[in-house]
Structures are given as structure tokens and as C-alpha cells.
Short mmCIF file of C-alpha atoms and ligand atoms in Angstrom, two decimals:
data_model
loop_
_atom_site.label_atom_id
_atom_site.label_comp_id
_atom_site.label_asym_id
_atom_site.label_seq_id
_atom_site.Cartn_x
_atom_site.Cartn_y
_atom_site.Cartn_z
CA MET A 288 0.00 0.00 0.00
CA PHE A 289 2.79 2.38 0.98
CA LEU A 290 4.70 1.69 -2.26
CA LYS A 291 1.56 2.29 -4.32
CA SER A 292 1.03 5.74 -2.74
CA ILE A 293 4.71 6.67 -3.30
CA ARG A 294 4.42 5.65 -6.98
CA ALA A 295 1.21 7.69 -7.32
CA TRP A 296 2.90 10.69 -5.70
CA PHE A 297 5.90 10.53 -8.05
CA ALA A 298 3.59 10.15 -11.06
CA LEU A 299 1.67 13.27 -10.01
CA VAL A 300 4.86 15.30 -9.52
CA LEU A 301 6.19 14.13 -12.91
CA PHE A 302 2.93 15.08 -14.60
CA MET A 303 2.95 18.54 -13.00
CA LEU A 304 6.57 19.12 -14.06
CA CYS A 305 5.81 18.12 -17.64
CA ALA A 306 2.71 20.28 -17.70
CA ALA A 307 4.62 23.29 -16.37
CA THR A 308 7.41 22.80 -18.91
CA ALA A 309 4.96 22.43 -21.75
CA HIS A 310 3.09 25.54 -20.61
CA ALA A 311 6.27 27.60 -20.38
CA ALA A 312 7.36 26.46 -23.84
CA ALA A 313 3.90 27.02 -25.33
CA ARG A 314 3.35 30.41 -23.61
CA MET A 315 3.98 33.23 -26.02
CA PRO A 316 6.78 35.49 -24.78
CA ASN A 317 6.08 38.97 -23.43
CA VAL A 318 8.20 41.45 -25.42
CA VAL A 319 8.36 45.19 -24.78
CA ILE A 320 9.21 47.49 -27.69
CA LEU A 321 10.98 50.70 -26.67
CA ALA A 322 10.82 53.18 -29.55
CA THR A 323 13.43 55.93 -29.92
CA GLY A 324 12.83 57.20 -33.50
CA GLY A 325 15.00 56.82 -36.60
CA THR A 326 14.18 55.81 -40.14
CA ILE A 327 12.14 52.82 -39.01
CA ALA A 328 9.74 55.52 -37.80
CA GLY A 329 10.44 57.75 -40.78
CA THR A 330 8.12 59.06 -43.49
CA GLY A 331 8.88 60.20 -47.03
CA ALA A 332 6.94 62.40 -49.47
CA THR A 333 6.42 59.51 -51.91
CA SER A 334 6.69 55.71 -51.92
CA THR A 335 9.98 55.98 -53.77
CA THR A 336 11.57 58.42 -51.33
CA THR A 337 14.44 56.46 -49.76
CA VAL A 338 16.70 59.45 -49.11
CA GLY A 339 15.63 62.92 -48.04
CA TYR A 340 12.77 61.59 -45.87
CA THR A 341 12.05 62.63 -42.27
CA ALA A 342 13.13 60.26 -39.50
CA ALA A 343 11.35 59.86 -36.16
CA LYS A 344 7.74 60.63 -37.15
CA VAL A 345 5.75 57.39 -36.60
CA GLY A 346 4.84 56.47 -33.02
CA VAL A 347 5.39 53.07 -31.42
CA ASP A 348 1.69 52.12 -31.50
CA ASP A 349 1.58 52.68 -35.25
CA LEU A 350 4.83 50.75 -35.74
CA ILE A 351 3.22 47.80 -33.95
CA LYS A 352 -0.09 48.19 -35.82
CA ALA A 353 1.80 48.08 -39.12
CA VAL A 354 2.95 44.51 -38.31
CA PRO A 355 -0.15 42.56 -37.16
CA GLU A 356 1.90 39.36 -37.47
CA LEU A 357 3.68 40.33 -34.23
CA LYS A 358 0.63 39.03 -32.36
CA GLN A 359 1.30 35.54 -33.69
CA VAL A 360 4.75 35.34 -32.08
CA ALA A 361 4.64 37.44 -28.90
CA HIS A 362 2.54 39.50 -26.51
CA VAL A 363 3.89 42.91 -27.52
CA THR A 364 3.57 46.20 -25.67
CA GLY A 365 5.16 49.48 -26.70
CA GLU A 366 6.67 52.54 -25.05
CA GLN A 367 7.81 55.72 -26.80
CA VAL A 368 11.01 56.49 -24.91
CA PHE A 369 12.25 59.18 -27.35
CA GLN A 370 11.36 60.29 -30.88
CA ILE A 371 14.69 61.39 -32.38
CA ALA A 372 16.99 60.88 -35.33
CA SER A 373 19.81 58.84 -33.85
CA GLU A 374 22.58 61.27 -34.82
CA ASN A 375 21.16 63.24 -31.90
CA MET A 376 21.49 60.40 -29.38
CA SER A 377 23.29 61.62 -26.25
CA ASN A 378 24.84 60.20 -23.06
CA GLU A 379 21.71 61.34 -21.24
CA HIS A 380 19.48 59.42 -23.68
CA TRP A 381 21.63 56.32 -23.13
CA LEU A 382 21.36 56.53 -19.35
CA THR A 383 17.58 56.98 -19.50
CA LEU A 384 17.21 54.06 -21.93
CA ALA A 385 19.52 51.75 -19.96
CA LYS A 386 17.69 52.40 -16.69
CA ARG A 387 14.31 51.71 -18.37
CA VAL A 388 15.64 48.48 -19.91
CA ASN A 389 16.97 47.25 -16.56
CA THR A 390 13.74 48.13 -14.76
CA LEU A 391 11.65 46.24 -17.33
CA LEU A 392 13.93 43.19 -17.46
CA ALA A 393 13.75 42.86 -13.67
CA LYS A 394 10.03 42.15 -14.06
CA PRO A 395 9.36 38.38 -14.17
CA ASP A 396 6.64 38.87 -16.79
CA VAL A 397 8.99 40.57 -19.30
CA ASP A 398 10.84 38.02 -21.47
CA GLY A 399 12.72 40.32 -23.82
CA ILE A 400 13.09 43.84 -25.15
CA VAL A 401 13.26 45.33 -28.65
CA ILE A 402 14.59 48.85 -29.13
CA THR A 403 13.69 50.59 -32.40
CA HIS A 404 16.42 53.07 -33.25
CA GLY A 405 17.97 55.17 -36.01
CA THR A 406 20.70 53.23 -37.80
CA ASP A 407 23.31 56.01 -37.67
CA THR A 408 24.23 55.24 -34.05
CA ILE A 409 22.62 51.82 -33.49
CA GLU A 410 26.09 50.27 -33.05
CA GLU A 411 26.92 52.72 -30.25
CA THR A 412 23.67 52.44 -28.31
CA ALA A 413 23.79 48.65 -28.67
CA TYR A 414 27.35 48.47 -27.34
CA PHE A 415 26.59 50.85 -24.45
CA LEU A 416 23.66 48.63 -23.46
CA ASP A 417 25.82 45.52 -23.94
CA LEU A 418 28.05 46.87 -21.15
CA VAL A 419 25.35 48.06 -18.71
CA VAL A 420 22.25 45.83 -19.06
CA LYS A 421 22.03 43.62 -15.95
CA SER A 422 20.01 40.70 -17.28
CA LYS A 423 20.56 37.64 -19.47
CA LYS A 424 17.19 38.20 -21.14
CA PRO A 425 17.41 39.14 -24.85
CA VAL A 426 17.77 42.80 -25.79
CA VAL A 427 17.55 43.44 -29.54
CA VAL A 428 18.21 46.77 -31.25
CA VAL A 429 16.61 47.21 -34.66
CA GLY A 430 16.26 49.89 -37.31
CA ALA A 431 15.54 50.32 -40.98
CA MET A 432 17.32 51.79 -43.97
CA ARG A 433 14.09 52.74 -45.78
CA PRO A 434 11.30 54.86 -44.27
CA SER A 435 7.97 53.24 -43.41
CA THR A 436 6.35 54.89 -46.47
CA ALA A 437 8.76 53.41 -49.03
CA ILE A 438 8.20 50.52 -51.45
CA SER A 439 9.75 47.41 -49.80
CA ALA A 440 10.33 49.23 -46.55
CA ASP A 441 12.63 46.99 -44.47
CA GLY A 442 11.31 48.22 -41.10
CA PRO A 443 8.32 45.86 -40.73
CA ILE A 444 10.27 42.65 -41.42
CA ASN A 445 13.18 43.88 -39.32
CA LEU A 446 10.80 44.60 -36.43
CA TYR A 447 9.11 41.20 -36.81
CA ASN A 448 12.49 39.43 -36.81
CA ALA A 449 13.67 41.47 -33.84
CA VAL A 450 10.61 40.45 -31.79
CA LEU A 451 11.16 36.80 -32.77
CA VAL A 452 14.73 36.97 -31.46
CA ALA A 453 13.80 38.94 -28.33
CA GLY A 454 11.26 36.25 -27.46
CA SER A 455 13.58 33.34 -28.19
CA GLN A 456 15.11 31.14 -25.50
CA ASP A 457 18.13 30.75 -27.80
CA ALA A 458 18.92 34.47 -27.52
CA ILE A 459 19.21 34.34 -23.73
CA GLY A 460 22.71 35.13 -22.49
CA LYS A 461 24.01 36.22 -25.94
CA GLY A 462 24.44 39.89 -24.99
CA VAL A 463 22.77 42.81 -26.75
CA LEU A 464 22.03 41.97 -30.38
CA VAL A 465 21.45 43.98 -33.57
CA VAL A 466 18.93 42.28 -35.86
CA MET A 467 18.64 43.69 -39.40
CA ASN A 468 18.42 42.22 -42.90
CA ASP A 469 17.68 38.69 -41.54
CA GLN A 470 21.04 38.67 -39.73
CA ILE A 471 21.89 38.60 -36.01
CA ASN A 472 25.02 40.52 -34.98
CA ALA A 473 26.68 41.09 -31.62
CA ALA A 474 26.59 44.66 -30.35
CA ARG A 475 30.36 44.70 -29.73
CA ASP A 476 31.40 43.83 -33.30
CA VAL A 477 28.71 45.19 -35.63
CA SER A 478 29.03 48.45 -37.57
CA LYS A 479 27.10 50.36 -40.21
CA THR A 480 29.20 49.75 -43.35
CA ASN A 481 27.11 51.44 -46.07
CA THR A 482 25.36 54.80 -46.03
CA THR A 483 22.11 53.68 -47.71
CA THR A 484 21.79 49.93 -48.48
CA THR A 485 19.66 47.51 -46.43
CA ASP A 486 22.58 45.09 -45.91
CA THR A 487 24.66 47.78 -44.22
CA PHE A 488 25.12 46.17 -40.78
CA LYS A 489 28.06 43.79 -40.74
CA SER A 490 30.55 42.40 -38.22
CA THR A 491 32.99 42.09 -41.15
CA GLU A 492 35.95 39.99 -40.01
CA LEU A 493 34.65 38.86 -36.61
CA GLY A 494 31.40 37.62 -38.16
CA LEU A 495 27.69 37.58 -37.45
CA LEU A 496 26.20 35.32 -34.75
CA GLY A 497 23.35 33.89 -36.83
CA TYR A 498 20.29 34.42 -39.01
CA VAL A 499 16.54 34.74 -38.73
CA VAL A 500 15.11 32.30 -41.25
CA GLY A 501 11.74 30.53 -41.35
CA ASN A 502 10.33 32.58 -38.48
CA GLN A 503 13.02 31.60 -36.04
CA PRO A 504 16.55 32.61 -35.03
CA HIS A 505 19.46 30.30 -35.85
CA PHE A 506 22.63 30.92 -33.82
CA TYR A 507 26.04 29.60 -34.92
CA ARG A 508 28.40 31.60 -32.70
CA ALA A 509 28.58 33.57 -29.48
CA SER A 510 30.84 36.46 -28.45
CA THR A 511 33.94 35.57 -26.43
CA ARG A 512 33.94 38.95 -24.69
CA LYS A 513 32.11 39.62 -21.39
CA HIS A 514 28.84 41.53 -21.52
CA THR A 515 25.61 42.39 -19.61
CA VAL A 516 25.51 40.58 -16.26
CA ASP A 517 29.26 39.80 -16.45
CA THR A 518 30.48 43.39 -16.64
CA GLU A 519 31.61 45.58 -13.71
CA PHE A 520 29.63 48.62 -14.90
CA ASP A 521 26.46 49.82 -13.18
CA VAL A 522 24.67 52.96 -14.34
CA SER A 523 21.73 52.72 -11.92
CA ASN A 524 23.03 55.63 -9.81
CA LEU A 525 24.67 57.63 -12.61
CA ASN A 526 23.12 60.81 -14.02
CA ALA A 527 26.07 61.73 -16.23
CA LEU A 528 29.04 60.08 -17.94
CA PRO A 529 32.64 61.42 -18.08
CA GLN A 530 33.43 63.55 -21.13
CA VAL A 531 35.34 61.41 -23.66
CA ASP A 532 36.03 62.61 -27.21
CA ILE A 533 37.62 61.32 -30.41
CA ALA A 534 40.44 62.99 -32.37
CA TYR A 535 40.51 61.75 -35.97
CA THR A 536 43.88 61.44 -37.69
CA TYR A 537 44.83 61.80 -41.38
CA ALA A 538 47.83 62.85 -43.45
CA ASN A 539 49.10 66.31 -42.45
CA VAL A 540 47.08 66.40 -39.22
CA GLY A 541 48.19 68.82 -36.49
CA PRO A 542 47.53 69.03 -32.70
CA THR A 543 44.62 71.47 -32.97
CA ALA A 544 41.79 68.99 -32.35
CA VAL A 545 43.57 67.23 -29.47
CA ASN A 546 44.37 70.54 -27.76
CA ALA A 547 40.86 71.88 -28.27
CA LEU A 548 39.19 68.74 -26.88
CA VAL A 549 41.44 68.75 -23.81
CA ALA A 550 40.80 72.47 -23.28
CA ALA A 551 37.05 71.75 -23.50
CA GLY A 552 37.33 69.34 -20.56
CA ALA A 553 37.79 65.86 -22.03
CA LYS A 554 38.63 63.35 -19.28
CA GLY A 555 39.48 60.74 -21.88
CA LEU A 556 40.57 60.95 -25.50
CA ILE A 557 40.33 58.32 -28.23
CA HIS A 558 43.01 58.84 -30.88
CA ALA A 559 41.57 57.45 -34.15
CA GLY A 560 44.96 56.79 -35.67
CA VAL A 561 45.94 55.74 -39.17
CA GLY A 562 46.97 52.11 -39.70
CA ASP A 563 47.74 50.26 -36.48
CA GLY A 564 46.94 53.35 -34.44
CA SER A 565 50.02 55.29 -35.59
CA LEU A 566 50.78 58.64 -33.89
CA PRO A 567 51.91 61.45 -36.26
CA ASN A 568 54.88 63.46 -34.95
CA LYS A 569 52.76 66.62 -34.89
CA VAL A 570 50.15 65.00 -32.63
CA ARG A 571 52.25 62.92 -30.23
CA PRO A 572 53.42 65.87 -28.04
CA ALA A 573 49.83 67.10 -27.63
CA LEU A 574 48.69 63.63 -26.53
CA SER A 575 51.60 63.33 -24.09
CA ALA A 576 50.79 66.74 -22.65
CA ALA A 577 47.15 65.68 -22.25
CA ARG A 578 48.26 62.52 -20.45
CA GLU A 579 50.40 64.61 -18.08
CA LYS A 580 47.22 66.58 -17.23
CA GLY A 581 45.53 63.30 -16.30
CA VAL A 582 43.56 62.74 -19.51
CA VAL A 583 43.42 59.00 -20.31
CA ILE A 584 44.54 58.38 -23.89
CA VAL A 585 43.39 55.36 -25.92
CA ARG A 586 45.07 54.51 -29.20
CA ALA A 587 42.43 53.25 -31.65
CA SER A 588 42.42 53.05 -35.44
CA ARG A 589 40.28 54.58 -38.19
CA VAL A 590 40.83 51.38 -40.23
CA GLY A 591 37.85 49.57 -38.71
CA GLN A 592 39.19 46.00 -38.50
CA GLY A 593 42.05 44.34 -36.65
CA ILE A 594 43.89 44.69 -33.35
CA VAL A 595 45.64 47.92 -32.32
CA ALA A 596 48.66 46.23 -30.76
CA ARG A 597 50.08 47.52 -27.47
CA ASN A 598 53.63 48.92 -27.85
CA GLY A 599 53.37 48.44 -31.62
CA GLU A 600 53.29 51.84 -33.37
CA ALA A 601 54.03 53.66 -30.09
CA ASN A 602 55.64 52.83 -26.73
CA ASP A 603 52.40 52.69 -24.74
CA ASP A 604 54.22 51.54 -21.60
CA GLN A 605 56.40 54.66 -21.70
CA LEU A 606 53.58 57.03 -22.78
CA ASP A 607 51.14 55.45 -20.29
CA PHE A 608 48.55 55.06 -23.07
CA VAL A 609 45.86 52.38 -23.48
CA VAL A 610 45.17 50.51 -26.74
CA ALA A 611 41.65 49.82 -28.04
CA ASP A 612 42.25 46.19 -29.12
CA THR A 613 39.64 45.66 -31.90
CA LEU A 614 37.14 48.32 -30.84
CA ASN A 615 36.58 51.06 -33.41
CA PRO A 616 36.94 54.64 -32.15
CA GLN A 617 33.23 55.22 -31.45
CA LYS A 618 33.00 52.02 -29.39
CA ALA A 619 36.33 52.62 -27.65
CA ARG A 620 34.85 55.95 -26.53
CA ILE A 621 31.90 54.14 -24.91
CA LEU A 622 34.08 51.67 -23.04
CA LEU A 623 36.45 54.43 -21.87
CA MET A 624 33.51 56.52 -20.59
CA LEU A 625 32.28 53.60 -18.50
CA ALA A 626 35.82 52.68 -17.43
CA LEU A 627 36.30 56.22 -16.09
CA THR A 628 33.23 55.78 -13.88
CA LYS A 629 35.25 53.07 -12.09
CA THR A 630 38.94 54.11 -12.26
CA ASN A 631 41.63 56.35 -13.80
CA ASP A 632 44.24 53.63 -13.52
CA THR A 633 45.50 52.90 -17.04
CA LYS A 634 46.49 49.31 -16.21
CA GLU A 635 42.96 48.62 -15.00
CA ILE A 636 41.51 50.34 -18.06
CA GLN A 637 43.73 48.31 -20.36
CA ARG A 638 42.40 45.16 -18.67
CA MET A 639 38.87 46.33 -19.45
CA PHE A 640 39.72 46.79 -23.14
CA TYR A 641 40.98 43.19 -23.21
CA THR A 642 37.87 41.96 -21.35
CA TYR A 643 34.87 43.61 -23.02
N1 DGL B 925 18.83 60.10 -39.24
C1 DGL B 925 19.24 58.73 -39.31
C2 DGL B 925 19.05 58.06 -37.94
O1 DGL B 925 18.04 58.34 -37.25
C3 DGL B 925 18.46 57.96 -40.32
C4 DGL B 925 19.09 56.66 -40.60
C5 DGL B 925 18.25 55.48 -40.17
O2 DGL B 925 17.60 55.45 -39.09
O3 DGL B 925 18.30 54.50 -40.93
O4 DGL B 925 19.91 57.26 -37.55
#
């Protein structure tokens, strides 16, 4: 008799576990869309206007209404966080957005987040969030290269794919993702590589993470760099970020930009060097003088791919400079800003550039 009741008890527990698992798998995910503007919310004068349109016009409710298929794959709600062209994105916008993302992801009934965004600075916002989001839940940043009014606008399918990924178990723990043109890229490595075409977002040499095909994401890789819950950065109590600027280098460049940026209060300076982060003779003294004033200098490269090697084109040990590893100048700026919220120690900051 006793054995029979034990068997019955185990059978009941097993049934309840299976039922709960099946329910969780069958339950449609709850995805929140945070809208910030951009071309995905843009409108043009005619259906063939794909340049010269106005970005940031269509509200989040209308973006969602334009893709009724979203209801088949997720419970979607929308919030209009900003309504701007992304060339106007600021540190303050990033802090507001990051805090809203972290608040939402802390809710047990939120499974993932999609951020609609202008493509001009998607790669920067995505990388900033990659470093400060404190959840393993999917966060997907998405945009469009054609306004919502254009023939074959790419916004609706990009938004649909982004919601699919944000609601996918497979996207958990992958870091912040950029989903455009049926491709899934990591925030750290993706860049806008063409001014107007729909295939513009690429991770070039480091490669995409996967695709969205047949209404589901397919992952083939994951980033080796730390992100989200594994970073040391926390913006929850920050209302501002340290001033970090970029000085672009080219043949015949002089020290004017470096000196002006330091005079304007830069706490950190990214040198977007030529080649492997080379320092022209006319610029090196200005960078050294900035370092002596306590400005943290990071040697990056305008080239866009490859490692800026420490002590390669300059004696970083002697100059007390940091190198950007494979981060392009605009992403190196983001990491240096966050690094300066923790330390001014260049050895510690160099560790961060080799970690994230
Ligand atoms: N003004 C640009 C922006 O908001 C339009 C580009 C786009 O969103 O595709 O980033």
C-alpha cells in the first residue's frame, strides 16, 4: 500500500513538471518594444523616397499596428522612450534608456526587449547597453534603412524578426544583439558599413552570430567577450558620464583637435589613428601633454578592423597610453567613458579593453 502511494505521488509530480514545462514552452513570450525614433519611424513624401525623408515621425503604437503578425509570435507592448533621429542620441538618452531596460527586465513577466532606433548610431547604443544591461534576457536593437512609407520598406520585417529573437530562449545570455536584414550581430562587433543599403550592418571579419530564417533565429556563434551581467559597470546611480572625445587622424594632421578637446574638458581621448593606431609626430606631443594633465589616452584606429597592438606603433608603456584592441573609435569611446566611472588607472583600463 505504501509503495503504491509513493508511486502515485511521483507520477503526479512528474505530470505537474511536464505540464509546467509544456506551458512555459507554449506560452507566447512577453516582449516590450521601446521606440526611440530613426528611419524605421520615418516618413517620405512619396513611396519611392528612400533618401531625403524625415526620421522619427511614426509612433510606437503605429509601428506595432503596421505589423499585425507580431501578435502571432509574442505578446507585444510598446513605449515611446524618445522620438529622435539617432545622430542626436546623447549620453543622457543612453542613461535613460539603460535604466528603463533594466527596470523592465527585472520584471518576471517581461521576457525580452526590442529597441527601435535610427541606424546612424545603433552600433553605439547597442554596445553601451551591452556593457550596462544587468540581465541575461534578450535585448535586440533594430532599425531600418528605408522609411515606413517606401516601397519594400525593411522596417516591418526587421521589427518582426527582432521580436522573434527577443522572445527566443536561444537568444538568452548572448548579450545585446542587432537584428537587421535577416542577420543577427553582436553589439560589440557590428558596424554600419554602407550609407544607404539595407545590408549595411556587418561584423565584417569577426562575423555575425546567426540568421533569422523561417520565423526563427538560428545561432552559430557567441561572443567571447564579457557583456551584460558579467560586466563591472552599473549605471543605476549615474546621471552623467565622463566627457570622452575622439580625435581623428589623417595625413598632415596637427595638434589642434587634441588641444581643443582637452581644453574643453575631455577626461578621456580616443586617438583614431591611421593604420595600427600610428601617432603622427605633430600630434604625439599634444597627446603626451594631455596625459600629463591626467587625460586618459586610448590609441584606436580609423581602419575599422584588426587589433591595435600595445607597444606596436608607439611605446604605450612609456607614454602610459591604453590601446583599443579591436574596438573602433566610437565604441572605444563608450568603453572608456564607462571605465572612467570606475577608475583612472591605465592598467585597469587596459584590462577592461581586453575583457569587453
Ligand atoms: N537620421 C538617421 C538616424 O536616425 C536615419 C538613418 C536610419 O535610421 O536609418 O539614424
